[in-house]
Coordinates of C-alpha atoms in Angstrom, one line a residue:
X16 CA -7.1 2.2 -96.8
X17 CA -4.2 4.2 -98.4
X18 CA -3.6 6.7 -100.9
X19 CA -1.1 6.4 -103.7
X20 CA 1.3 8.3 -101.8
X21 CA 1.5 6.4 -99.1
X22 CA 2.1 3.0 -100.3
X23 CA 4.3 4.6 -102.0
X24 CA 5.9 5.8 -99.1
X25 CA 5.8 2.7 -97.2
X26 CA 7.7 0.9 -100.7
X27 CA 10.0 3.8 -100.1
X28 CA 10.8 3.1 -96.6
X29 CA 10.5 -1.0 -96.7
X30 CA 12.9 -1.3 -100.0
X31 CA 16.5 0.6 -100.4
X32 CA 15.3 0.9 -104.4
X33 CA 15.5 3.7 -106.7
X34 CA 12.7 6.3 -107.3
X35 CA 12.2 4.5 -111.1
X36 CA 12.6 0.6 -109.1
X37 CA 9.7 2.0 -106.1
X38 CA 7.3 3.9 -108.8
X39 CA 7.1 0.3 -110.5
X40 CA 6.7 -2.0 -107.7
X41 CA 3.7 0.9 -106.6
X42 CA 1.9 0.5 -110.5
X43 CA 2.7 -3.7 -109.8
X44 CA 0.6 -3.7 -106.5
X45 CA -2.1 -1.4 -108.0
X46 CA -3.0 -3.3 -111.4
X47 CA -3.6 -6.7 -109.0
X48 CA -6.9 -7.6 -109.5
X49 CA -7.0 -8.2 -105.8
X50 CA -6.4 -3.9 -105.0
X51 CA -9.3 -1.9 -105.5
X52 CA -10.0 2.0 -105.6
X53 CA -12.8 3.2 -102.7
X54 CA -15.8 5.6 -102.9
X55 CA -14.6 8.8 -100.8
X56 CA -16.4 11.5 -99.0
X57 CA -15.3 14.9 -100.0
X58 CA -13.5 16.5 -103.1
X59 CA -11.4 13.6 -104.6
X60 CA -7.3 15.7 -104.4
X61 CA -5.1 14.9 -106.8
X62 CA -2.8 12.2 -104.8
X63 CA -5.2 11.6 -102.2
X64 CA -7.2 8.7 -104.1
X65 CA -7.6 5.8 -101.7
X66 CA -7.5 2.2 -102.6
X67 CA -8.8 -1.1 -100.1
X68 CA -7.9 -5.2 -101.0
X69 CA -11.7 -7.2 -102.3
X70 CA -10.6 -9.3 -99.1
X71 CA -10.9 -5.3 -96.9
X72 CA -13.6 -5.0 -98.5
X73 CA -15.9 -9.0 -97.7
X74 CA -15.1 -8.5 -93.8
X75 CA -16.3 -4.6 -94.3
X76 CA -19.7 -6.4 -95.7
X77 CA -19.4 -9.6 -93.1
X78 CA -19.4 -6.7 -90.5
X79 CA -22.2 -4.7 -91.7
X80 CA -24.1 -8.1 -92.0
X81 CA -23.7 -8.8 -89.0
X82 CA -25.3 -5.3 -87.6
X83 CA -28.1 -5.9 -89.6
X84 CA -29.2 -9.2 -88.1
X85 CA -29.2 -8.0 -85.1
X86 CA -32.9 -8.0 -82.9
X87 CA -33.4 -3.7 -81.7
X88 CA -32.5 -3.5 -78.0
X89 CA -34.7 -1.4 -74.7
X90 CA -33.7 3.1 -75.5
X91 CA -32.0 3.9 -72.4
X92 CA -35.4 5.5 -69.7
X93 CA -35.4 9.2 -70.5
X94 CA -34.5 10.1 -66.9
X95 CA -31.9 8.0 -67.4
X96 CA -30.5 10.2 -70.0
X97 CA -31.4 12.9 -68.5
X98 CA -29.0 11.9 -65.1
X99 CA -26.4 11.4 -67.1
X100 CA -26.7 13.6 -69.8
X101 CA -26.9 16.9 -66.8
X102 CA -23.8 17.8 -65.5
X103 CA -21.3 14.9 -68.3
X104 CA -20.1 18.5 -69.7
X105 CA -20.9 17.6 -72.8
X106 CA -21.0 20.4 -75.6
X107 CA -24.6 21.2 -77.7
X108 CA -23.7 18.7 -80.0
X109 CA -22.4 16.1 -78.3
X110 CA -25.6 16.5 -76.5
X111 CA -27.8 15.8 -79.4
X112 CA -25.5 12.8 -80.4
X113 CA -25.9 11.4 -76.7
X114 CA -29.7 11.5 -76.7
X115 CA -30.1 10.2 -79.7
X116 CA -28.3 7.5 -79.2
X117 CA -29.6 6.4 -75.8
X118 CA -33.7 6.4 -76.8
X119 CA -32.2 4.3 -80.1
X120 CA -34.3 1.2 -80.7
X121 CA -31.2 0.3 -82.5
X122 CA -28.3 -2.5 -81.3
X123 CA -25.1 -0.7 -83.1
X124 CA -24.3 3.0 -82.9
X125 CA -21.4 4.6 -85.1
X126 CA -20.5 7.8 -84.4
X127 CA -18.1 10.1 -86.5
X128 CA -16.3 13.2 -86.6
X129 CA -12.8 14.7 -86.6
X130 CA -10.2 14.1 -84.5
X131 CA -10.2 16.5 -81.0
X132 CA -13.9 17.0 -81.2
X133 CA -14.9 15.0 -78.0
X134 CA -16.2 11.5 -79.6
X135 CA -14.1 9.7 -76.6
X136 CA -15.6 12.1 -73.9
X137 CA -19.7 11.2 -76.0
X138 CA -19.1 7.7 -75.6
X139 CA -17.8 7.6 -72.0
X140 CA -21.2 9.4 -71.0
X141 CA -23.0 6.9 -73.5
X142 CA -21.0 3.9 -71.9
X143 CA -22.1 5.2 -68.4
X144 CA -25.7 5.5 -69.2
X145 CA -25.4 1.7 -70.7
X146 CA -24.0 0.2 -67.9
X147 CA -26.0 2.2 -65.5
X148 CA -28.9 -0.1 -67.7
X149 CA -26.6 -3.4 -66.6
X150 CA -25.2 -3.3 -70.7
X151 CA -22.3 -4.7 -71.8
X152 CA -20.1 -1.7 -73.7
X153 CA -18.1 -2.5 -76.1
X154 CA -15.8 -1.3 -78.8
X155 CA -14.4 -1.4 -81.7
X156 CA -11.7 0.2 -83.9
X157 CA -9.0 0.1 -86.8
X158 CA -6.1 0.7 -85.4
X159 CA -4.7 -0.8 -81.9
X160 CA -3.3 2.4 -80.6
X161 CA -7.2 3.9 -81.2
X162 CA -8.7 0.3 -79.8
X163 CA -5.9 1.4 -77.1
X164 CA -7.1 5.4 -76.6
X165 CA -10.4 4.3 -76.3
X166 CA -10.0 1.6 -73.7
X167 CA -8.0 4.7 -72.0
X168 CA -10.4 7.0 -73.1
X169 CA -13.6 6.3 -72.0
X170 CA -13.3 2.8 -70.0
X171 CA -15.4 1.0 -73.1
X172 CA -13.2 -2.3 -73.3
X173 CA -12.1 -2.3 -76.8
X174 CA -10.5 -4.9 -79.4
X175 CA -9.8 -3.7 -83.2
X176 CA -12.2 -4.7 -85.9
X177 CA -9.8 -7.3 -87.0
X178 CA -9.5 -9.4 -83.3
X179 CA -13.9 -8.9 -83.4
X180 CA -13.9 -11.1 -86.6
X181 CA -11.9 -12.9 -85.5
X182 CA -13.6 -13.8 -82.5
X183 CA -17.1 -14.0 -83.4
X184 CA -16.4 -15.9 -86.9
X185 CA -18.7 -19.3 -86.2
X186 CA -17.0 -21.8 -88.5
X187 CA -18.7 -24.1 -90.0

């Protein structure tokens, strides 16, 4: 998703145009049928309303449907959870998250948090537990840079969401 301000900056750097021309181009973009506003968490501040395209929303819906259709998995045994969490250096909140994810039967787990809160370290610990159980662990991120950082920081082979969708699309 992008804000109006981000779109203006992008248009300004891509073209040698006047401010009035850039605003006109942005207006033309935002009045296109395929560009839609999206709801965001927290207070909507001026210039912070976010936009995406119908195509992106459709891709996200397809990914969510794939996730929902997956069968339940076997949770990690408590002794494996304790062994991996003990001495992992996780903070209290991270330990709680690790125990919740590892004891769940959900086939896909989502971990959300602000930058610098230790998500990558947490994911490294989760990977260790799942691999100890002989499971394949894969990661996904919106941007290629984020996928690369996830791989480097957690040891989880990661790709972008677009790559995963492309590679798992079934034709016919």
